[in-house]
Coordinates of C-alpha atoms and ligand atoms in Angstrom, one line a residue:
M1 CA -0.1 -0.1 0.0
S2 CA 1.5 3.3 -1.0
P3 CA 2.1 5.8 2.1
R4 CA -0.6 8.2 1.3
I5 CA -0.5 9.8 5.0
S6 CA 2.5 12.1 5.6
A7 CA 4.0 13.5 9.1
P8 CA 1.8 16.0 10.6
A9 CA 2.3 19.9 9.6
I10 CA -0.7 21.2 11.5
T11 CA -0.7 24.1 13.9
W12 CA -3.6 24.2 16.7
P13 CA -5.0 27.2 18.4
D14 CA -4.7 27.4 22.1
L15 CA -8.1 26.8 23.3
P16 CA -9.7 25.6 26.7
A17 CA -9.9 21.8 27.1
L18 CA -11.9 20.1 29.9
Q19 CA -11.1 16.6 31.2
Q20 CA -7.2 16.7 30.3
P21 CA -5.1 14.7 33.0
P22 CA -2.9 16.9 35.4
W23 CA 0.4 15.8 33.5
P24 CA 3.1 16.1 36.4
D25 CA 5.9 16.5 34.0
A26 CA 5.9 18.8 30.7
Q27 CA 8.9 17.3 29.2
E28 CA 7.5 13.8 29.7
L29 CA 4.5 14.7 27.9
D30 CA 6.5 16.6 25.1
R31 CA 8.6 13.3 24.7
A32 CA 5.5 11.1 24.3
V33 CA 3.9 13.3 21.7
A34 CA 7.0 13.7 19.9
E35 CA 6.9 9.9 19.6
L36 CA 3.6 9.5 18.8
R37 CA 4.1 12.2 15.9
V38 CA 6.1 10.0 14.0
L39 CA 4.6 6.7 14.4
P40 CA 2.6 4.9 11.4
P41 CA -1.4 5.6 11.1
L42 CA -3.5 3.2 12.6
V43 CA -6.2 3.7 9.9
F44 CA -6.1 5.0 6.7
A45 CA -8.0 8.1 5.2
G46 CA -9.5 5.8 2.4
E47 CA -11.1 3.7 5.2
C48 CA -12.4 6.6 7.0
D49 CA -14.1 8.0 3.8
Q50 CA -15.7 4.8 3.3
L51 CA -17.2 4.5 6.7
M52 CA -18.3 7.9 6.2
Q53 CA -20.3 6.7 3.1
R54 CA -21.8 3.8 5.2
L55 CA -22.9 6.3 7.8
A56 CA -24.6 8.4 4.9
A57 CA -26.7 5.4 3.9
A58 CA -27.6 5.1 7.9
S59 CA -28.7 8.7 7.7
V60 CA -31.4 7.8 5.3
G61 CA -32.6 4.5 6.8
Q62 CA -30.6 2.7 4.1
A63 CA -28.3 0.9 7.0
F64 CA -28.0 0.6 10.6
V65 CA -25.0 1.0 12.8
L66 CA -24.0 -1.2 15.4
M67 CA -21.5 0.5 17.7
G68 CA -20.2 -1.7 20.7
G69 CA -17.4 -2.4 23.2
D70 CA -15.8 -1.6 26.4
C71 CA -16.4 1.4 28.3
A72 CA -12.9 1.3 29.1
E73 CA -10.4 -0.7 27.4
T74 CA -7.2 -1.9 29.5
F75 CA -3.7 -3.1 28.7
E76 CA -4.6 -6.2 30.8
A77 CA -7.4 -7.3 28.7
N78 CA -6.0 -6.4 25.2
T79 CA -5.6 -10.2 25.0
A80 CA -6.4 -12.3 22.0
D81 CA -9.3 -14.0 23.8
S82 CA -11.0 -10.7 25.2
I83 CA -10.6 -9.2 21.5
R84 CA -12.0 -12.3 19.8
A85 CA -15.0 -12.5 22.5
R86 CA -16.2 -8.8 22.0
L87 CA -15.7 -8.7 18.1
Q88 CA -17.7 -12.3 18.4
T89 CA -20.5 -10.3 20.3
V90 CA -20.5 -7.6 17.6
L91 CA -20.5 -10.2 14.9
Q92 CA -23.5 -12.2 16.2
M93 CA -25.4 -9.0 16.9
S94 CA -25.2 -8.1 13.6
V95 CA -26.1 -11.2 12.0
I96 CA -29.3 -11.1 14.2
L97 CA -30.1 -7.4 13.0
T98 CA -28.9 -8.0 9.3
Y99 CA -31.2 -11.3 9.0
A100 CA -34.0 -9.9 10.9
A101 CA -34.1 -6.6 9.3
S102 CA -32.6 -7.1 5.7
L103 CA -30.5 -4.1 6.4
P104 CA -26.9 -3.6 5.8
I105 CA -25.4 -3.4 9.7
V106 CA -22.3 -0.9 9.6
K107 CA -20.1 -2.5 12.3
V108 CA -18.0 -0.3 14.5
G109 CA -15.9 -1.4 17.7
R110 CA -15.5 0.8 20.9
L111 CA -12.0 -0.6 20.7
A112 CA -8.1 -0.1 19.6
G113 CA -8.1 3.1 21.3
Q114 CA -10.8 3.6 24.2
Y115 CA -8.0 4.0 26.8
F116 CA -9.1 7.4 28.0
K117 CA -11.9 8.5 30.4
P118 CA -13.5 11.6 31.6
R119 CA -14.7 11.5 35.0
S120 CA -17.3 13.4 37.0
K121 CA -14.8 13.9 40.0
P122 CA -11.0 14.6 39.2
I123 CA -9.8 13.2 42.6
E124 CA -10.9 9.9 44.3
V125 CA -11.1 9.7 48.5
R126 CA -10.9 6.3 49.9
D127 CA -11.0 6.4 53.7
G128 CA -9.8 9.9 53.8
V129 CA -7.1 9.5 51.1
E130 CA -7.0 11.4 47.9
M131 CA -5.8 10.6 44.6
T132 CA -6.0 11.5 41.1
S133 CA -9.2 9.6 39.6
Y134 CA -8.5 6.9 37.2
L135 CA -8.4 8.3 33.8
G136 CA -8.1 5.6 31.5
D137 CA -5.3 2.8 31.1
A138 CA -3.6 5.5 28.5
V139 CA -3.2 7.9 31.6
N140 CA -2.7 6.2 34.8
A141 CA -3.5 2.7 36.6
I142 CA -6.9 1.8 38.1
E143 CA -5.3 0.5 41.3
F144 CA -5.5 2.9 44.3
D145 CA -1.8 3.5 44.7
A146 CA -0.3 6.9 44.7
G147 CA 2.5 5.8 42.4
L148 CA 0.6 4.1 39.9
R149 CA -2.3 7.0 39.9
R150 CA 0.5 9.2 38.7
P151 CA -0.5 10.4 35.1
D152 CA 2.4 9.0 33.2
A153 CA 2.8 10.1 29.4
Q154 CA 4.7 7.0 28.3
R155 CA 1.2 5.4 28.6
L156 CA 0.0 7.4 25.8
V157 CA 2.7 5.6 23.5
R158 CA 1.6 2.1 25.2
A159 CA -2.1 3.0 24.4
Y160 CA -0.9 3.5 20.8
H161 CA 0.9 0.3 20.7
A162 CA -2.0 -1.5 22.3
S163 CA -4.4 -0.3 19.7
A164 CA -2.1 -1.3 16.9
S165 CA -2.0 -5.0 18.1
A166 CA -5.6 -5.1 18.9
L167 CA -6.5 -3.5 15.4
N168 CA -4.2 -6.0 13.7
L169 CA -6.1 -9.0 15.2
V170 CA -9.3 -7.6 14.2
R171 CA -8.1 -7.1 10.7
A172 CA -7.0 -10.6 10.6
F173 CA -10.3 -12.0 12.1
T174 CA -12.7 -9.9 10.0
Q175 CA -10.6 -10.4 6.7
G176 CA -8.9 -13.8 7.3
G177 CA -11.6 -16.3 7.3
Y178 CA -13.2 -16.2 10.9
A179 CA -16.1 -13.5 10.0
D180 CA -16.8 -15.9 7.1
L181 CA -20.8 -16.2 7.2
R182 CA -20.4 -19.8 7.2
Q183 CA -18.9 -19.4 10.6
V184 CA -22.0 -18.1 12.3
H185 CA -22.2 -21.2 14.4
A186 CA -18.7 -21.1 15.5
W187 CA -19.3 -17.6 17.1
N188 CA -22.0 -19.1 19.6
Q189 CA -19.6 -21.3 21.4
D190 CA -19.1 -21.6 25.2
F191 CA -21.4 -20.3 27.7
V192 CA -23.7 -18.2 25.4
R193 CA -24.9 -21.3 23.4
E194 CA -27.0 -22.7 26.3
S195 CA -28.8 -19.5 27.0
L196 CA -32.2 -18.7 25.9
A197 CA -30.6 -16.0 23.4
G198 CA -28.0 -18.3 22.5
Q199 CA -30.4 -21.0 21.5
R200 CA -32.4 -18.5 19.3
Y201 CA -29.5 -17.3 17.9
E202 CA -28.5 -21.0 17.0
A203 CA -32.2 -21.5 15.3
M204 CA -31.7 -18.6 13.2
A205 CA -28.0 -19.9 12.3
A206 CA -29.4 -22.9 11.0
D207 CA -31.6 -21.0 8.8
I208 CA -28.5 -19.1 7.5
D209 CA -26.8 -22.1 6.9
R210 CA -29.7 -23.7 4.6
A211 CA -29.8 -20.7 2.6
L212 CA -26.1 -20.4 2.0
S213 CA -25.8 -23.9 1.1
F214 CA -28.8 -23.2 -1.2
M215 CA -27.0 -20.2 -2.8
H216 CA -23.4 -22.3 -2.9
A217 CA -25.2 -24.9 -4.9
C218 CA -26.4 -22.4 -7.5
G219 CA -22.8 -21.5 -7.6
A220 CA -23.2 -18.1 -5.9
N221 CA -20.4 -17.5 -3.1
P222 CA -20.0 -13.5 -3.1
D223 CA -16.7 -12.4 -1.2
E224 CA -19.1 -10.1 1.0
F225 CA -19.9 -13.3 2.9
Q226 CA -16.3 -14.1 3.5
R227 CA -15.2 -11.1 5.0
V228 CA -16.6 -8.4 7.2
E229 CA -16.1 -4.5 7.3
F230 CA -15.4 -3.5 10.8
Y231 CA -14.4 -0.1 11.9
A232 CA -12.4 1.3 15.1
A233 CA -14.1 4.1 17.1
H234 CA -13.1 5.9 20.5
E235 CA -13.8 9.1 22.5
A236 CA -11.4 11.7 21.1
L237 CA -10.5 13.0 24.9
S238 CA -6.9 13.3 25.0
I239 CA -6.3 16.2 23.0
D240 CA -2.7 15.7 22.8
Y241 CA -3.0 12.2 22.0
E242 CA -5.6 12.8 19.0
R243 CA -3.5 15.9 17.7
A244 CA -0.5 13.7 17.6
L245 CA -1.9 11.3 15.4
T246 CA -3.5 13.6 13.0
R247 CA -1.9 13.6 9.5
I248 CA -2.2 15.3 6.2
D249 CA -3.5 12.9 3.7
S250 CA -1.2 13.5 1.0
R251 CA -3.7 12.6 -1.7
T252 CA -6.3 15.1 -0.6
G253 CA -4.1 17.4 1.4
L254 CA -6.9 17.1 4.1
P255 CA -6.3 16.4 8.1
Y256 CA -7.0 12.8 9.0
D257 CA -7.3 11.7 12.9
V258 CA -5.2 8.2 12.2
S259 CA -5.8 6.9 15.7
G260 CA -9.2 5.4 14.5
H261 CA -12.0 5.5 12.0
F262 CA -14.4 7.4 13.9
L263 CA -14.1 9.6 16.8
W264 CA -16.7 11.0 19.1
I265 CA -16.7 14.1 21.6
G266 CA -18.1 13.3 24.8
E267 CA -21.1 14.7 26.8
R268 CA -18.4 16.5 29.2
T269 CA -16.4 18.2 26.5
R270 CA -18.9 19.2 23.7
Q271 CA -18.6 23.0 24.4
L272 CA -18.8 24.8 21.2
D273 CA -15.9 27.4 21.8
A274 CA -13.5 24.9 23.4
A275 CA -10.6 22.5 22.1
H276 CA -12.6 19.1 21.3
V277 CA -15.3 20.7 19.2
H278 CA -12.6 22.6 17.2
F279 CA -10.4 19.4 16.9
A280 CA -13.5 17.3 15.4
S281 CA -14.3 20.3 13.1
Q282 CA -10.7 20.3 11.6
I283 CA -10.1 16.3 10.8
R284 CA -12.1 14.6 7.9
N285 CA -13.1 11.5 9.7
P286 CA -16.5 10.9 10.3
V287 CA -17.4 12.4 13.8
G288 CA -19.7 12.0 16.6
V289 CA -21.1 13.7 19.5
K290 CA -22.9 12.4 22.7
V291 CA -26.2 14.2 23.3
G292 CA -27.5 14.3 26.8
P293 CA -30.8 15.4 28.5
T294 CA -29.6 19.0 29.4
A295 CA -28.8 19.9 25.9
S296 CA -30.5 22.7 24.5
P297 CA -32.1 22.2 20.5
D298 CA -30.4 25.5 19.7
E299 CA -27.1 24.3 21.0
I300 CA -27.2 21.0 19.2
V301 CA -28.1 22.9 15.9
E302 CA -25.3 25.3 16.5
L303 CA -23.0 22.2 16.9
A304 CA -24.2 20.4 13.7
E305 CA -23.4 23.8 11.8
I306 CA -19.9 23.8 13.5
L307 CA -19.0 20.4 12.7
N308 CA -20.9 19.9 9.3
P309 CA -20.7 23.2 7.5
E310 CA -20.5 21.6 4.2
R311 CA -23.7 19.3 5.0
I312 CA -21.9 16.1 4.1
P313 CA -24.1 13.1 4.4
G314 CA -22.2 10.3 7.1
R315 CA -19.7 13.3 8.4
L316 CA -21.6 13.8 11.7
T317 CA -23.4 11.4 14.1
L318 CA -25.3 12.5 17.2
I319 CA -25.4 9.9 19.9
T320 CA -28.3 10.5 22.2
R321 CA -28.2 9.2 25.7
M322 CA -31.2 10.8 27.5
G323 CA -32.0 8.1 30.0
A324 CA -35.3 6.0 29.6
G325 CA -37.2 8.2 31.7
A326 CA -36.3 11.4 29.6
V327 CA -35.9 10.3 26.2
R328 CA -39.6 10.6 24.9
D329 CA -39.6 14.1 26.6
V330 CA -36.3 15.6 25.5
L331 CA -35.3 13.8 22.2
P332 CA -38.3 15.4 20.2
G333 CA -37.4 18.8 20.3
I334 CA -33.7 18.2 19.6
V335 CA -34.5 16.0 16.3
Q336 CA -37.1 18.4 15.3
K337 CA -34.7 21.3 15.2
V338 CA -31.6 19.6 13.8
D339 CA -33.9 18.1 11.0
A340 CA -35.3 21.5 10.4
C341 CA -31.7 23.2 10.0
G342 CA -30.9 20.9 7.0
V343 CA -27.6 19.7 8.3
P344 CA -27.7 15.9 7.7
V345 CA -27.0 13.7 10.5
V346 CA -26.9 9.9 11.8
W347 CA -29.1 9.5 14.9
I348 CA -27.7 6.8 17.4
C349 CA -29.1 5.9 20.5
D350 CA -26.7 5.0 23.2
P351 CA -28.9 3.5 26.0
M352 CA -26.2 3.1 28.4
H353 CA -25.1 6.2 29.7
G354 CA -28.1 7.9 30.8
N355 CA -29.2 4.8 32.7
T356 CA -26.4 4.3 35.2
R357 CA -27.6 3.7 38.8
E358 CA -26.2 2.9 41.9
A359 CA -27.4 -0.7 43.3
T360 CA -28.1 -1.7 46.8
T361 CA -25.0 -3.6 46.9
G362 CA -23.1 -0.4 46.0
H363 CA -22.1 -1.3 42.4
K364 CA -22.7 1.2 39.4
T365 CA -25.0 -0.7 37.3
R366 CA -27.9 -0.2 34.7
L367 CA -31.1 -2.2 34.3
F368 CA -31.4 -4.2 31.1
D369 CA -35.0 -3.1 31.0
D370 CA -34.1 0.7 31.0
V371 CA -31.7 0.0 28.3
I372 CA -34.5 -1.5 26.3
D373 CA -36.8 1.2 27.0
E374 CA -34.6 4.0 25.8
V375 CA -34.1 2.4 22.5
L376 CA -38.0 2.0 22.2
G377 CA -38.4 5.9 23.2
F378 CA -35.7 6.4 20.6
F379 CA -37.3 4.6 17.8
E380 CA -40.6 5.8 19.0
V381 CA -39.5 9.5 18.5
H382 CA -38.1 9.0 15.3
R383 CA -41.0 7.3 13.8
N384 CA -43.2 10.2 15.1
L385 CA -41.1 12.8 13.5
G386 CA -40.5 10.8 10.3
T387 CA -36.8 10.9 11.0
F388 CA -34.5 7.5 10.7
P389 CA -33.2 5.6 13.9
G390 CA -29.7 5.2 12.5
G391 CA -28.2 3.1 15.1
I392 CA -27.3 1.9 18.4
H393 CA -24.2 2.5 20.8
I394 CA -23.5 0.0 23.4
E395 CA -21.3 -1.0 26.1
L396 CA -20.7 -4.7 26.2
T397 CA -18.2 -7.4 26.5
G398 CA -17.9 -10.9 25.4
D399 CA -17.7 -12.6 28.7
D400 CA -20.3 -13.7 31.1
V401 CA -20.0 -10.7 33.5
T402 CA -22.4 -9.7 35.9
E403 CA -22.5 -5.9 35.7
C404 CA -26.2 -5.0 34.2
V405 CA -28.9 -6.1 36.0
G406 CA -31.8 -8.2 34.2
G407 CA -32.1 -9.9 31.2
T408 CA -33.5 -13.6 30.7
G409 CA -30.3 -14.9 32.0
G410 CA -31.5 -13.5 35.1
V411 CA -28.9 -11.2 36.6
L412 CA -30.1 -10.1 40.0
E413 CA -28.6 -7.1 42.1
G414 CA -27.2 -9.7 44.4
N415 CA -25.3 -11.3 41.5
L416 CA -23.5 -8.1 40.7
G417 CA -20.4 -9.0 42.8
D418 CA -19.7 -12.5 41.0
R419 CA -18.2 -11.3 38.2
Y420 CA -18.0 -7.2 38.3
E421 CA -14.9 -6.8 36.1
T422 CA -15.2 -3.4 34.0
A423 CA -12.7 -0.9 34.5
C424 CA -15.5 2.0 34.4
D425 CA -18.9 1.6 33.3
P426 CA -21.2 -1.6 33.5
R427 CA -21.5 -3.3 30.2
L428 CA -23.9 -5.9 28.8
N429 CA -22.6 -9.5 28.8
R430 CA -22.9 -11.7 25.9
E431 CA -26.3 -12.9 26.3
Q432 CA -27.7 -9.5 27.3
S433 CA -25.9 -8.3 24.4
L434 CA -27.9 -11.0 22.1
E435 CA -31.2 -10.5 23.9
L436 CA -30.7 -6.8 22.8
A437 CA -30.0 -7.5 19.2
F438 CA -33.2 -9.6 19.0
L439 CA -35.4 -6.8 20.5
V440 CA -33.7 -4.5 18.5
A441 CA -34.4 -6.4 15.3
D442 CA -37.9 -6.6 16.0
M443 CA -38.0 -2.8 16.4
L444 CA -36.1 -2.3 13.2
I445 CA -38.8 -4.6 11.2
K446 CA -41.5 -2.4 12.7
R447 CA -39.9 0.8 12.2
Ligands
LIG501 C1 -18.7 6.8 27.4 O1 -19.5 6.6 26.3 O2 -18.1 6.0 28.1 C2 -19.2 8.1 28.3 C3 -18.3 8.6 29.1 O3 -20.2 8.9 27.7 P1 -20.8 10.0 27.7 O4 -20.0 11.2 27.2 O5 -22.0 10.2 27.1 O6 -21.1 10.3 29.3
LIG502 MN1 -19.0 4.4 29.7

């Protein structure tokens, strides 16, 4: 492949940026940034352009986006088994959605870069001891230890390398035969196979097998059945990391953030006049913004004008995360105003971040029923307004964890302590993820 992306030659204005780590040593940071600036791109501009086209289809109801993965990736879980399990979950969900709704599913992992976390409190206090909060593995360690909680800029470089190895494995899995549709049964192994959702999946996979055998007998074996397009996304939170990985594409002379195909701006950093939105406005990747229940319609219209002034379909995704209790009241006003302003957007529902609560056990959790109810509300609002529900954004894992309550697998509050493994927010386990996919497939059919 020709090296189309050259070293960066971009100057950035000095704008306020919220949620940046309190780096204790400016020279350490400069050294890490200098290293990052000359490392090879993780993704190519042409891939980002292709994703933009797929998102454009989702903006007009001709495709549906499935974005999923960890709240916070960790270096410890950057293993073949863990990455494969997450990929398997997304592939299984995607097959469920494609088969039921006969719609192309745009598959995007919250992975290979999701190493930075915004926090509501910059300082964590335990038994009177204060430390910098955990800000993601790219900044400090989760252990409550003064030395390990010190932001260490070399971790930025480590996050880059961890992302490179994860993406390498994802590319091998998705292009090298593992994602072949004839493997649909193979993705349904281990604990999930015996679950209700796993059995339902197995029946569907048998139907798909029969259809494939029929087509094969007719002489059709298209390339599309043997590979899948899979894209990597993360929150563009660390201004230093993302700027260092922004390069000028030598083909077009335009800047791309080569740390991931799709970057989003979080709910806490979407101020119109600050560094994150400015950064997103400069790069040519498709970008997203989280939109919570306190957002005003006017502010989101302004954001849409800033981030998509050329009105390019697929360029801007609004990831709404209102909470099950608010989605039906708050979302219509925003959708109406944005739709009327004429900037095309992809509407995606994140039914996780507006539905976080504390369990009686003290765990941060989410109720499966709230997650489903928010997606239902999202579909209702778009149906009423004649706009398109373009996708879902889910925190999930491939493992049998007990972090969210509910689902037919019956995770109860009392079970939360059994396998509560997340480094940040509670994720759906594999069975809950498949169950969600079947429910969303029904909503897509009735859309
Ligand atoms: C997240 O996606 O993990 C997150 C922090 O979301 P939000 O910005 O919507 O709160
Ligand atoms: Mn989260």
